[in-house]
Every structure is written in C-alpha cells, then in structure tokens.
Amino acid sequence: AQSVTQLGSHVSVSEGALVLLRCNYSSSVPPYLFWYVQYPNQGLQLLLKYTSAATLVKGINGFEAEFKKSETSFHLTKPSAHMSDAAEYFCAVSVNTGFQKLVFGTGTRLLVSP
Amino acid sequence: EAQVTQNPRYLITVTGKKLTVTCSQNMNHEYMSWYRQDPGLGLRQIYYSMNVEVTDKGDVPEGYKVSRKEKRNFPLILESPSPNQTSLYFCASSSGTGGKTGELFFGEGSRLTVL
C-alpha cells in the first residue's frame, strides 16, 4: 500500500537559513506526490505536486521539491527561511483508484527563529 | 470567492448527543471528503463522495455518517459522539481533474471536543 514517512515532527531553523523537510514514500507504482502547508488555525493548502513530469517541482512561496526515485524521496526545500514560513507541512501520496485518494504523512512543524 | 465552508468551527459537546458538522463548497466540485487530524497521526480520511448520492468509507469511518444529497453540501454526522472522536475535522473538495491529481481545497477546520 502507498504511504509516506516524514522524518522529524519538528524542524527548527533560523531566519535566512536553508529549510529541508524530509519525506520518503512507499509505492508499487509511479506515485503522485504532494506537499501541503497548514498555517495556524487554517486548513491545508497545496504547496506543490509531482505528477510524473519534471522531477524538480517548484511551488508557491519559493519552495521546491525533488522527486528521486532511487531514494524514494520527495524532500521539500527552500533556500532562505522567512518568519512567515512557520507552519505545519504535510507530505502526501496519491493512491490511484480513479478519483485519487490522498494518504498523508504525520506532518512536520517548521519553527523559524529570528 | 472560491471556498469550502465548515460549521461550526468550534464545538464542545457531551457523550451521546448527536451532532452534525456542515460542509459547503461553492466551486461545483464533484469530489468531497472528510478528514480528521490528530497529533502524531496526520490526516486520516473518514468518508468521501465522488458525486451526489455516491459516498464511500475512508480509513476511519466508525462512528460517523455522511450524506450527499446536493453537490455543494457534504455534512458529517456523529450519531452518538464519544470522547475518542475529539479531534480537528477538515472537509475538502476537488474537481474531477483535481480529484485525479490530488489537488484538494480544504475548509478551515472544525475543532470538536466530546466530554
């Protein structure tokens, strides 16, 4: 069954530092992969998605993720963190059952300090 | 403005008292779904609906009911709430194409506490 594992429930960075949030997936078929972001007291919103086109995917707010099949990874990065990036980030994999079912990881809370 | 609206946003209730959390979307989306979010567990799907009168169980359907009588509405019903249903609930919707690629639009969440 498809699943995702997010390493680290909390990640702390300083403002201006590199952001790296890790996600590894398990899938027997080529997956669709996603990153969603949840700001405090809000619902989730799509940050970026991989759907088998380019392996380097660019999203909103300067985030990007690279699909690496050999490592079964889809890590999220941003070169320079801003205070406004503080949020919870969820990696998700899509299960191919017609209408896609998303299976979410457990989430990583990003803390950004001045 | 395109949105998914959930009500109530916050609710405290007691064990066994039936409640309904409403969800409405104004984007004419076919696909709608309910998730619950619990610390350390991420989001887990409760029920989903691919269109009017078509609903199916997700991963954690026990204790919940849904209905889809109109395209825009997808209420979540807790017939006899129990404390283990204390959680943050999210409704989400997607168009046909978006549903196939996982692009979901989420409501702002409903925080439910069952005493």
CSV table of C-alpha atoms in Angstrom, one decimal:
chain,number,residue,atom,x,y,z
A,1,ALA,CA,0.0,0.0,0.0
A,2,GLN,CA,1.1,3.5,-0.7
A,3,SER,CA,2.4,5.5,2.3
A,4,VAL,CA,4.7,8.4,3.2
A,5,THR,CA,7.0,8.9,6.1
A,6,GLN,CA,8.0,12.3,7.3
A,7,LEU,CA,11.2,12.3,9.3
A,8,GLY,CA,11.1,14.8,12.2
A,9,SER,CA,7.9,16.0,13.8
A,10,HIS,CA,9.6,19.4,14.4
A,11,VAL,CA,12.3,21.2,12.5
A,12,SER,CA,13.8,24.5,13.8
A,13,VAL,CA,15.7,26.9,11.6
A,14,SER,CA,16.9,30.5,11.8
A,15,GLU,CA,15.5,33.1,9.5
A,16,GLY,CA,17.6,33.1,6.3
A,17,ALA,CA,18.7,29.5,6.8
A,18,LEU,CA,18.0,26.6,4.4
A,19,VAL,CA,14.8,24.7,5.0
A,20,LEU,CA,14.8,21.0,4.4
A,21,LEU,CA,11.8,18.9,5.3
A,22,ARG,CA,12.1,15.2,4.5
A,23,CYS,CA,9.6,12.8,3.0
A,24,ASN,CA,10.1,9.3,1.9
A,25,TYR,CA,7.3,7.4,0.0
A,26,SER,CA,6.4,3.8,-0.5
A,27,SER,CA,4.6,2.9,-3.7
A,28,SER,CA,4.5,-0.1,-6.0
A,29,VAL,CA,3.6,2.2,-9.0
A,30,PRO,CA,4.8,5.6,-10.0
A,31,PRO,CA,3.3,7.9,-7.5
A,32,TYR,CA,1.7,11.3,-7.5
A,33,LEU,CA,3.3,13.2,-4.5
A,34,PHE,CA,2.3,16.4,-2.8
A,35,TRP,CA,3.3,18.9,-0.2
A,36,TYR,CA,0.6,20.7,1.7
A,37,VAL,CA,1.1,23.6,4.2
A,38,GLN,CA,-1.1,24.4,7.2
A,39,TYR,CA,-0.8,27.8,8.7
A,40,PRO,CA,-2.1,28.2,12.3
A,41,ASN,CA,-5.9,28.0,12.6
A,42,GLN,CA,-6.3,27.4,8.9
A,43,GLY,CA,-7.0,24.5,6.6
A,44,LEU,CA,-4.4,22.9,4.4
A,45,GLN,CA,-3.4,24.4,1.0
A,46,LEU,CA,-1.4,22.9,-1.8
A,47,LEU,CA,2.2,23.9,-1.9
A,48,LEU,CA,3.4,21.8,-4.8
A,49,LYS,CA,2.8,18.5,-6.6
A,50,TYR,CA,4.7,15.9,-8.6
A,51,THR,CA,2.7,14.1,-11.3
A,52,SER,CA,5.5,12.4,-13.3
A,53,ALA,CA,6.6,15.4,-15.4
A,54,ALA,CA,9.7,17.3,-14.3
A,55,THR,CA,11.4,15.8,-11.2
A,56,LEU,CA,12.2,19.2,-9.8
A,57,VAL,CA,8.9,20.8,-8.8
A,58,LYS,CA,8.6,24.5,-7.9
A,59,GLY,CA,5.8,25.6,-5.7
A,60,ILE,CA,4.5,28.7,-4.0
A,61,ASN,CA,6.5,31.0,-1.7
A,62,GLY,CA,9.8,29.9,-3.0
A,63,PHE,CA,9.5,26.2,-2.0
A,64,GLU,CA,10.6,23.4,-4.3
A,65,ALA,CA,10.9,19.6,-4.1
A,66,GLU,CA,12.8,17.0,-6.0
A,67,PHE,CA,11.5,13.6,-6.8
A,68,LYS,CA,14.2,11.0,-6.5
A,69,LYS,CA,13.0,7.5,-7.5
A,70,SER,CA,16.3,5.8,-6.5
A,71,GLU,CA,15.9,7.2,-3.0
A,72,THR,CA,12.1,7.0,-2.9
A,73,SER,CA,12.2,10.6,-1.6
A,74,PHE,CA,10.4,13.8,-2.2
A,75,HIS,CA,12.1,16.3,0.2
A,76,LEU,CA,10.9,19.9,0.4
A,77,THR,CA,13.4,22.7,0.4
A,78,LYS,CA,13.6,26.5,0.5
A,79,PRO,CA,17.0,28.3,0.3
A,80,SER,CA,16.2,31.0,2.8
A,81,ALA,CA,13.5,30.7,5.5
A,82,HIS,CA,11.2,33.6,6.4
A,83,MET,CA,9.3,34.0,9.7
A,84,SER,CA,6.1,33.6,7.7
A,85,ASP,CA,7.1,30.1,6.7
A,86,ALA,CA,6.4,28.8,10.2
A,87,ALA,CA,3.6,26.3,9.7
A,88,GLU,CA,3.0,22.6,9.6
A,89,TYR,CA,3.9,20.8,6.4
A,90,PHE,CA,2.4,17.5,5.2
A,91,CYS,CA,3.7,15.2,2.6
A,92,ALA,CA,1.1,13.1,0.8
A,93,VAL,CA,0.9,10.3,-1.8
A,94,SER,CA,-2.0,9.7,-4.1
A,95,VAL,CA,-3.4,6.3,-4.4
A,96,ASN,CA,-4.5,5.5,-7.9
A,97,THR,CA,-8.2,4.5,-7.6
A,98,GLY,CA,-9.8,6.6,-10.2
A,99,PHE,CA,-10.6,9.6,-8.0
A,100,GLN,CA,-7.3,9.9,-6.2
A,101,LYS,CA,-7.2,9.2,-2.5
A,102,LEU,CA,-4.5,11.1,-0.6
A,103,VAL,CA,-2.6,9.4,2.1
A,104,PHE,CA,-0.9,12.0,4.4
A,105,GLY,CA,2.2,11.8,6.4
A,106,THR,CA,2.2,12.7,10.1
A,107,GLY,CA,3.4,16.3,9.4
A,108,THR,CA,6.4,18.3,10.3
A,109,ARG,CA,6.1,21.6,12.2
A,110,LEU,CA,8.6,24.2,11.0
A,111,LEU,CA,9.7,26.7,13.6
A,112,VAL,CA,11.6,29.8,12.4
A,113,SER,CA,13.5,31.9,14.8
A,114,PRO,CA,14.8,35.5,14.3
B,1,GLU,CA,-14.5,33.8,-3.6
B,2,ALA,CA,-13.9,30.1,-4.0
B,3,GLN,CA,-14.1,28.4,-0.7
B,4,VAL,CA,-15.1,25.4,1.4
B,5,THR,CA,-17.1,26.5,4.5
B,6,GLN,CA,-17.4,24.4,7.6
B,7,ASN,CA,-19.7,25.0,10.6
B,8,PRO,CA,-19.3,25.1,13.5
B,9,ARG,CA,-15.7,26.0,13.8
B,10,TYR,CA,-15.6,25.1,17.5
B,11,LEU,CA,-17.9,22.8,19.4
B,12,ILE,CA,-17.9,21.2,22.8
B,13,THR,CA,-20.5,18.5,23.4
B,14,VAL,CA,-21.2,15.6,25.7
B,15,THR,CA,-21.1,11.9,25.0
B,16,GLY,CA,-24.1,10.6,23.1
B,17,LYS,CA,-25.5,13.9,21.9
B,18,LYS,CA,-26.0,13.8,18.2
B,19,LEU,CA,-24.3,16.5,16.2
B,20,THR,CA,-23.8,17.5,12.6
B,21,VAL,CA,-20.8,19.4,11.1
B,22,THR,CA,-21.8,21.0,7.9
B,23,CYS,CA,-19.6,21.5,4.8
B,24,SER,CA,-20.4,23.5,1.8
B,25,GLN,CA,-18.4,24.3,-1.3
B,26,ASN,CA,-19.1,26.9,-4.0
B,27,MET,CA,-16.8,25.6,-6.7
B,28,ASN,CA,-19.2,23.0,-8.3
B,29,HIS,CA,-16.7,20.2,-7.3
B,30,GLU,CA,-17.7,16.6,-7.7
B,31,TYR,CA,-15.4,15.2,-5.1
B,32,MET,CA,-15.8,15.9,-1.4
B,33,SER,CA,-14.1,14.3,1.6
B,34,TRP,CA,-13.9,14.4,5.4
B,35,TYR,CA,-10.6,14.1,7.3
B,36,ARG,CA,-9.7,14.1,11.0
B,37,GLN,CA,-6.4,15.4,12.2
B,38,ASP,CA,-4.9,14.1,15.4
B,39,PRO,CA,-1.4,14.9,16.9
B,40,GLY,CA,1.2,12.5,15.6
B,41,LEU,CA,-1.2,10.8,13.2
B,42,GLY,CA,-1.6,13.4,10.4
B,43,LEU,CA,-4.8,13.4,8.5
B,44,ARG,CA,-6.9,10.4,8.1
B,45,GLN,CA,-9.8,10.1,5.7
B,46,ILE,CA,-13.3,9.4,7.3
B,47,TYR,CA,-15.6,9.3,4.3
B,48,TYR,CA,-15.6,10.6,0.7
B,49,SER,CA,-18.1,11.2,-2.0
B,50,MET,CA,-17.4,11.2,-5.7
B,51,ASN,CA,-20.7,12.8,-6.6
B,52,VAL,CA,-24.3,13.3,-5.5
B,53,GLU,CA,-25.7,10.1,-3.8
B,54,VAL,CA,-22.3,8.4,-4.1
B,55,THR,CA,-20.4,8.0,-0.8
B,56,ASP,CA,-17.8,5.6,0.5
B,57,LYS,CA,-15.8,4.8,3.6
B,58,GLY,CA,-12.3,6.1,4.1
B,59,ASP,CA,-9.8,4.7,6.6
B,60,VAL,CA,-11.6,5.6,9.9
B,61,PRO,CA,-15.4,5.6,9.2
B,62,GLU,CA,-16.5,4.0,12.5
B,63,GLY,CA,-18.9,6.3,14.4
B,64,TYR,CA,-19.6,8.6,11.5
B,65,LYS,CA,-22.2,9.0,8.8
B,66,VAL,CA,-22.4,11.2,5.8
B,67,SER,CA,-24.8,12.1,3.1
B,68,ARG,CA,-24.6,13.8,-0.3
B,69,LYS,CA,-28.0,15.0,-1.4
B,70,GLU,CA,-26.7,18.1,-3.1
B,71,LYS,CA,-23.5,18.6,-5.0
B,72,ARG,CA,-22.4,21.6,-2.8
B,73,ASN,CA,-23.1,20.0,0.7
B,74,PHE,CA,-21.5,17.1,2.5
B,75,PRO,CA,-22.4,17.0,6.2
B,76,LEU,CA,-20.7,14.8,8.7
B,77,ILE,CA,-22.9,13.3,11.3
B,78,LEU,CA,-21.9,11.9,14.6
B,79,GLU,CA,-24.9,9.9,15.8
B,80,SER,CA,-23.6,9.2,19.3
B,81,PRO,CA,-20.3,11.0,19.9
B,82,SER,CA,-17.7,9.5,22.1
B,83,PRO,CA,-14.5,11.1,23.7
B,84,ASN,CA,-12.3,9.4,21.1
B,85,GLN,CA,-13.9,11.5,18.4
B,86,THR,CA,-12.4,14.6,20.0
B,87,SER,CA,-10.4,15.9,17.0
B,88,LEU,CA,-9.9,18.6,14.4
B,89,TYR,CA,-12.1,17.8,11.4
B,90,PHE,CA,-11.5,19.1,7.8
B,91,CYS,CA,-13.8,19.0,4.8
B,92,ALA,CA,-12.1,19.1,1.4
B,93,SER,CA,-13.3,19.2,-2.2
B,94,SER,CA,-11.9,18.7,-5.6
B,95,SER,CA,-12.9,19.0,-9.3
B,96,GLY,CA,-12.8,15.9,-11.5
B,97,THR,CA,-9.4,16.7,-12.8
B,98,GLY,CA,-8.1,17.8,-9.4
B,99,GLY,CA,-9.5,14.7,-7.8
B,100,LYS,CA,-7.4,12.6,-10.2
B,101,THR,CA,-4.3,14.6,-9.3
B,102,GLY,CA,-4.9,15.1,-5.6
B,103,GLU,CA,-5.4,18.9,-5.6
B,104,LEU,CA,-7.8,19.3,-2.7
B,105,PHE,CA,-9.3,22.5,-1.4
B,106,PHE,CA,-9.7,22.5,2.4
B,107,GLY,CA,-12.1,24.2,4.8
B,108,GLU,CA,-10.7,25.9,7.8
B,109,GLY,CA,-11.5,23.1,10.2
B,110,SER,CA,-13.9,22.3,12.9
B,111,ARG,CA,-12.5,21.6,16.4
B,112,LEU,CA,-14.7,19.2,18.2
B,113,THR,CA,-14.4,18.2,21.9
B,114,VAL,CA,-16.6,15.4,23.3
B,115,LEU,CA,-16.8,15.3,27.1
